[in-house]
Amino acid sequence: MGSVYRLTLRQLSGRWRLGIMAVLATLPVIITLVTLASDEAPSIWDFDTGILGTMLAGSILPLVVLAIGGAAFGNEVEDRTLANLTLAPIARWRIALPKLLAVITVAAPFIAVSAMLTAHVAFLGDTRATLAVTMSALAGVAMYASVFVFLGLVSSHAVGVGLLYIVIWEGFFAGFVSGVRLLSIRYYAIAIMHALDPRRFALADDTLPAVAAVVAMVLVTGGFLVLATRRLRRMDVP
Amino acid sequence: MSAVPDTMTAAAPPAARATRTGAAAPVISVAGVSRWFGSVVAVSDVSFDIAPGITGLLGPNGAGKTTLLRMITGLAETSTGSVAVFGEPVRDNPPLYRRMGVMSEHETVYGFMKGRDFVRTMGRLRGVPDLERAVDRAVALVDLEEAQHRSMETYSRGMRQRMRLAATLVHDPEVLILDEPLNGADPRQRVHFKQLLMKLKAEGRTIVISSHILEEVEQLADNVLLIVNGKLAASGGFRAIRAALNQRPYHVRVVCDAPRELASAVVTLPSVDAVHVDPDGAVVILSRNVLDLQVELPRLAQRAGVSLRRVEPLDDSLESVFGYLVEG
C-alpha cells in the first residue's frame, strides 16, 4: 500500500499543479484582509456565509481537491499506467485507499493553511474559531477527495464533470434550495464548523445537526471509496 | 551487447515449475471467448489452450490480438466465454499476478522515474522478497545496467521497452504475456531479446508473444495462433501455418505488349487456375502454385513472342495472406 501511496504523491506533486493550488489557497486570505480593511467590516453572519461558506467551502476547497483528486486515477487512465497497478497481486482497495490518502495528503496542507489563516485573521486569533474552520475544511477535503478520486475512474472528463458538479450542485442548488443541503458536501462541512464552535457561529435553522454531518462525512468518504474499489474490480483497464 | 545472463533463480527452479503446473495441463485456457464493443465484434468465439513454451499470437493490425491478450491478462472483461490461468479465472483474481508478468503494447512508464526506480517500484508492488537483488538481476537480463540510474525520459523507445521487460520479469513470473514487445527495438536488441526469450523458455516458462510480423514469430514460437478479424484462423506449428499460407491462391498482374495472346497461352499452364484481361489491358492470373508460375511464365511468353513489361503480385499484403486463411 505504501508503494501506491508514494507513487501517487510523486505523480500529484508537479510544480504547475502545486503552484496553482497555492495561488487558489491564498485567495480567501487576501479577500478577508481586503474585506476587513474596508470601511464597512462584515458581520460574523456575512463572513460565515460569504467567505467561509461560499468561497472557501463552496469554491476554493472543491476546486483544489478536484485538481488533485481528479488526476489521481484520471491521469493514469489517460496515459495507460493504471495497468501497472492493477496487474499487481494486491487487493483493489489497497490501490484505491492509498490513492485517496495521497490526494488528502497533497490537498490538505493548502486548504488547512488557507482556512487557518483566514479564520485567524477574521476572528482576531480566536483559537477555537480557527480550529473549527480548519477542522471543517479538512473534513471537506476528505469528502471531496473521495468523490473526485472516484470521478477520475469513471469519466475521462473528470475535471469538466467535477466543475459542473461544483457550480451547479454545490453552488447553485445547495445555495438556493434548502432541501438539497441534505445532500451537499459544502453544507456538511459548514455544519461541522458550526458544531465545533457554536458560540461563534450562531446555529442557523437550516444547518444540519452535528451528528448527522459527521455521519454524512463518513458515509460520503467511505461510500465513494467503496465505489472506487468496486470500479477498479470491474472496469476494463486501458 | 553482452550475452544473456542467467535468469532468475530465486524462485522455484524450472523442474519445480513443471511439476507445479503439470506437464500436460494447459497453463492458459481460453474457452469460447468473445468480446464486442457496441456493434463492433473485436474477438469472436475463440478457444485454445496454451502449454509451456513460446506461443506466438499472430495477426494483422486490428485483428483483435490486443483485445484477446487483455482478456487473457484479466485487464478486460469477456462478453462471453472464460479465461483461466493455472486453472483459475483470471478476472478479478489479483493473487494470480504473482505468477504472471504482463507487458502491454503501450509505453506504460513513469517519465519522472529513473529506470532502476521503475523496476524497483514494480517489484515492490508485486511483493518481491530481496528486492534489490531481484532488481539487479532483472536489469542485467535486459542489459541496461549502465542506463539504470538515468531518467526514463532520456531513454530511446527500445530502451524503454527493455526496461519495461525488466519490470515484467522482476518478480520471476511463470507466465509471460508480451504484446508486440519488439516494437522500437533495433536489430541488435532484437537478437538479444530473442536469446533471452529462448532462455526463459528453456526454464519451463509459458510465454505468449504477439506480433503482426510473421518472421518475428517464426524464429521464436513453437506454436502459433493466427488471429484474423477477431477469429482464430489457424493454430499449430509454424511449418503447418507456413504451408497453408504458401498454398493460398495468388493474383498476379502482368503487363505485356499482347495481353490477349498471353492470356490464351497462360491458361494452359497447370499452375494457373484462372485468367482474365482487365479493362486497362493487364492480364490478371490466379494461381495456387506461384513458385511454378514464376518459372513457367517467362518461358511461355518467350515461346509466344510476347514481351513482358511488369509482373507483380496483387495481394501480397499480410492482411490478404491472413484473410485467405480465414475464408479458407
Tab-separated table of C-alpha atoms in Angstrom, chain A residues 97-225:
chain	number	residue	atom	x	y	z
A	97	LEU	CA	-7.258	3.726	-0.361
A	98	PRO	CA	-3.640	4.911	-0.760
A	99	LYS	CA	-4.718	6.950	-3.783
A	100	LEU	CA	-7.317	8.686	-1.615
A	101	LEU	CA	-4.830	9.198	1.223
A	102	ALA	CA	-2.282	10.666	-1.198
A	103	VAL	CA	-4.846	13.138	-2.530
A	104	ILE	CA	-5.737	14.184	1.018
A	105	THR	CA	-2.028	14.480	1.876
A	106	VAL	CA	-1.373	16.826	-1.053
A	107	ALA	CA	-4.566	18.887	-0.790
A	108	ALA	CA	-4.902	19.160	2.993
A	109	PRO	CA	-1.916	21.458	3.682
A	110	PHE	CA	-3.101	24.042	1.160
A	111	ILE	CA	-6.644	24.040	2.483
A	112	ALA	CA	-5.660	23.826	6.149
A	113	VAL	CA	-3.253	26.760	5.933
A	114	SER	CA	-5.746	28.770	3.900
A	115	ALA	CA	-8.597	28.086	6.343
A	116	MET	CA	-6.419	28.660	9.378
A	117	LEU	CA	-5.046	31.995	8.186
A	118	THR	CA	-8.464	33.178	7.004
A	119	ALA	CA	-10.120	32.375	10.340
A	120	HIS	CA	-7.176	33.655	12.373
A	121	VAL	CA	-7.305	36.997	10.620
A	122	ALA	CA	-11.085	37.266	10.669
A	123	PHE	CA	-11.570	36.226	14.283
A	124	LEU	CA	-8.545	38.083	15.625
A	125	GLY	CA	-6.695	34.988	16.793
A	126	ASP	CA	-9.639	33.183	18.392
A	127	THR	CA	-8.210	29.686	18.707
A	128	ARG	CA	-11.487	27.806	18.924
A	129	ALA	CA	-12.994	29.510	15.890
A	130	THR	CA	-9.773	28.996	13.937
A	131	LEU	CA	-9.758	25.314	14.837
A	132	ALA	CA	-13.430	24.956	13.915
A	133	VAL	CA	-12.878	26.449	10.477
A	134	THR	CA	-9.712	24.414	9.877
A	135	MET	CA	-11.167	21.106	11.029
A	136	SER	CA	-14.319	21.528	8.977
A	137	ALA	CA	-12.236	22.407	5.917
A	138	LEU	CA	-10.209	19.226	6.421
A	139	ALA	CA	-13.437	17.237	6.685
A	140	GLY	CA	-14.457	18.806	3.382
A	141	VAL	CA	-11.114	17.784	1.853
A	142	ALA	CA	-11.715	14.144	2.819
A	143	MET	CA	-15.250	14.107	1.380
A	144	TYR	CA	-14.470	15.910	-1.869
A	145	ALA	CA	-11.288	13.832	-2.325
A	146	SER	CA	-13.246	10.590	-2.172
A	147	VAL	CA	-15.814	11.863	-4.673
A	148	PHE	CA	-13.239	13.174	-7.150
A	149	VAL	CA	-10.946	10.127	-6.915
A	150	PHE	CA	-13.947	8.017	-7.926
A	151	LEU	CA	-14.861	10.501	-10.634
A	152	GLY	CA	-11.371	10.133	-12.151
A	153	LEU	CA	-12.056	6.419	-12.584
A	154	VAL	CA	-15.458	6.697	-14.218
A	155	SER	CA	-15.049	9.684	-16.512
A	156	SER	CA	-12.355	10.710	-18.930
A	157	HIS	CA	-13.569	14.280	-18.360
A	158	ALA	CA	-13.313	14.266	-14.588
A	159	VAL	CA	-12.304	17.909	-14.312
A	160	GLY	CA	-15.174	19.102	-16.511
A	161	VAL	CA	-17.768	16.949	-14.782
A	162	GLY	CA	-16.351	17.981	-11.404
A	163	LEU	CA	-16.603	21.667	-12.281
A	164	LEU	CA	-20.228	21.237	-13.316
A	165	TYR	CA	-20.920	19.466	-10.023
A	166	ILE	CA	-19.250	22.241	-8.014
A	167	VAL	CA	-21.036	25.057	-9.834
A	168	ILE	CA	-24.468	23.527	-10.375
A	169	TRP	CA	-24.973	21.253	-7.393
A	170	GLU	CA	-22.806	22.661	-4.600
A	171	GLY	CA	-23.009	26.269	-5.795
A	172	PHE	CA	-26.458	26.789	-7.248
A	173	PHE	CA	-28.843	24.154	-5.937
A	174	ALA	CA	-27.325	23.782	-2.472
A	175	GLY	CA	-27.108	27.556	-2.162
A	176	PHE	CA	-30.699	28.286	-3.053
A	177	VAL	CA	-32.701	25.113	-2.415
A	178	SER	CA	-32.663	24.270	1.260
A	179	GLY	CA	-33.640	20.607	0.825
A	180	VAL	CA	-30.581	19.986	-1.374
A	181	ARG	CA	-28.350	20.877	1.543
A	182	LEU	CA	-29.068	17.468	2.969
A	183	LEU	CA	-27.024	16.146	0.058
A	184	SER	CA	-24.314	18.777	-0.089
A	185	ILE	CA	-20.704	18.272	0.991
A	186	ARG	CA	-20.359	22.019	1.366
A	187	TYR	CA	-23.127	22.081	3.957
A	188	TYR	CA	-21.828	19.019	5.770
A	189	ALA	CA	-18.538	20.890	6.233
A	190	ILE	CA	-20.333	24.055	7.358
A	191	ALA	CA	-22.417	22.040	9.843
A	192	ILE	CA	-19.255	20.580	11.352
A	193	MET	CA	-17.769	24.073	11.650
A	194	HIS	CA	-20.871	25.359	13.423
A	195	ALA	CA	-20.892	22.399	15.776
A	196	LEU	CA	-17.238	22.862	16.728
A	197	ASP	CA	-17.767	26.485	17.769
A	198	PRO	CA	-21.471	27.152	18.349
A	199	ARG	CA	-20.810	30.287	20.400
A	200	ARG	CA	-19.129	31.957	17.427
A	201	PHE	CA	-21.314	30.604	14.660
A	202	ALA	CA	-24.922	31.019	15.726
A	203	LEU	CA	-26.763	27.959	14.549
A	204	ALA	CA	-28.971	28.751	11.612
A	205	ASP	CA	-32.285	26.981	11.149
A	206	ASP	CA	-31.153	25.138	8.049
A	207	THR	CA	-27.870	23.869	9.442
A	208	LEU	CA	-27.615	20.097	9.754
A	209	PRO	CA	-27.222	18.624	13.254
A	210	ALA	CA	-23.592	17.872	14.024
A	211	VAL	CA	-24.146	14.134	14.369
A	212	ALA	CA	-25.862	13.978	11.002
A	213	ALA	CA	-22.993	15.921	9.399
A	214	VAL	CA	-20.371	13.594	10.856
A	215	VAL	CA	-22.343	10.510	9.772
A	216	ALA	CA	-22.717	12.025	6.316
A	217	MET	CA	-18.964	12.685	6.176
A	218	VAL	CA	-18.206	9.056	6.998
A	219	LEU	CA	-20.791	7.821	4.501
A	220	VAL	CA	-19.578	10.058	1.667
A	221	THR	CA	-15.869	9.388	2.225
A	222	GLY	CA	-16.299	5.661	2.807
A	223	GLY	CA	-19.033	5.204	0.227
A	224	PHE	CA	-17.105	6.697	-2.667
A	225	LEU	CA	-14.007	4.760	-1.601
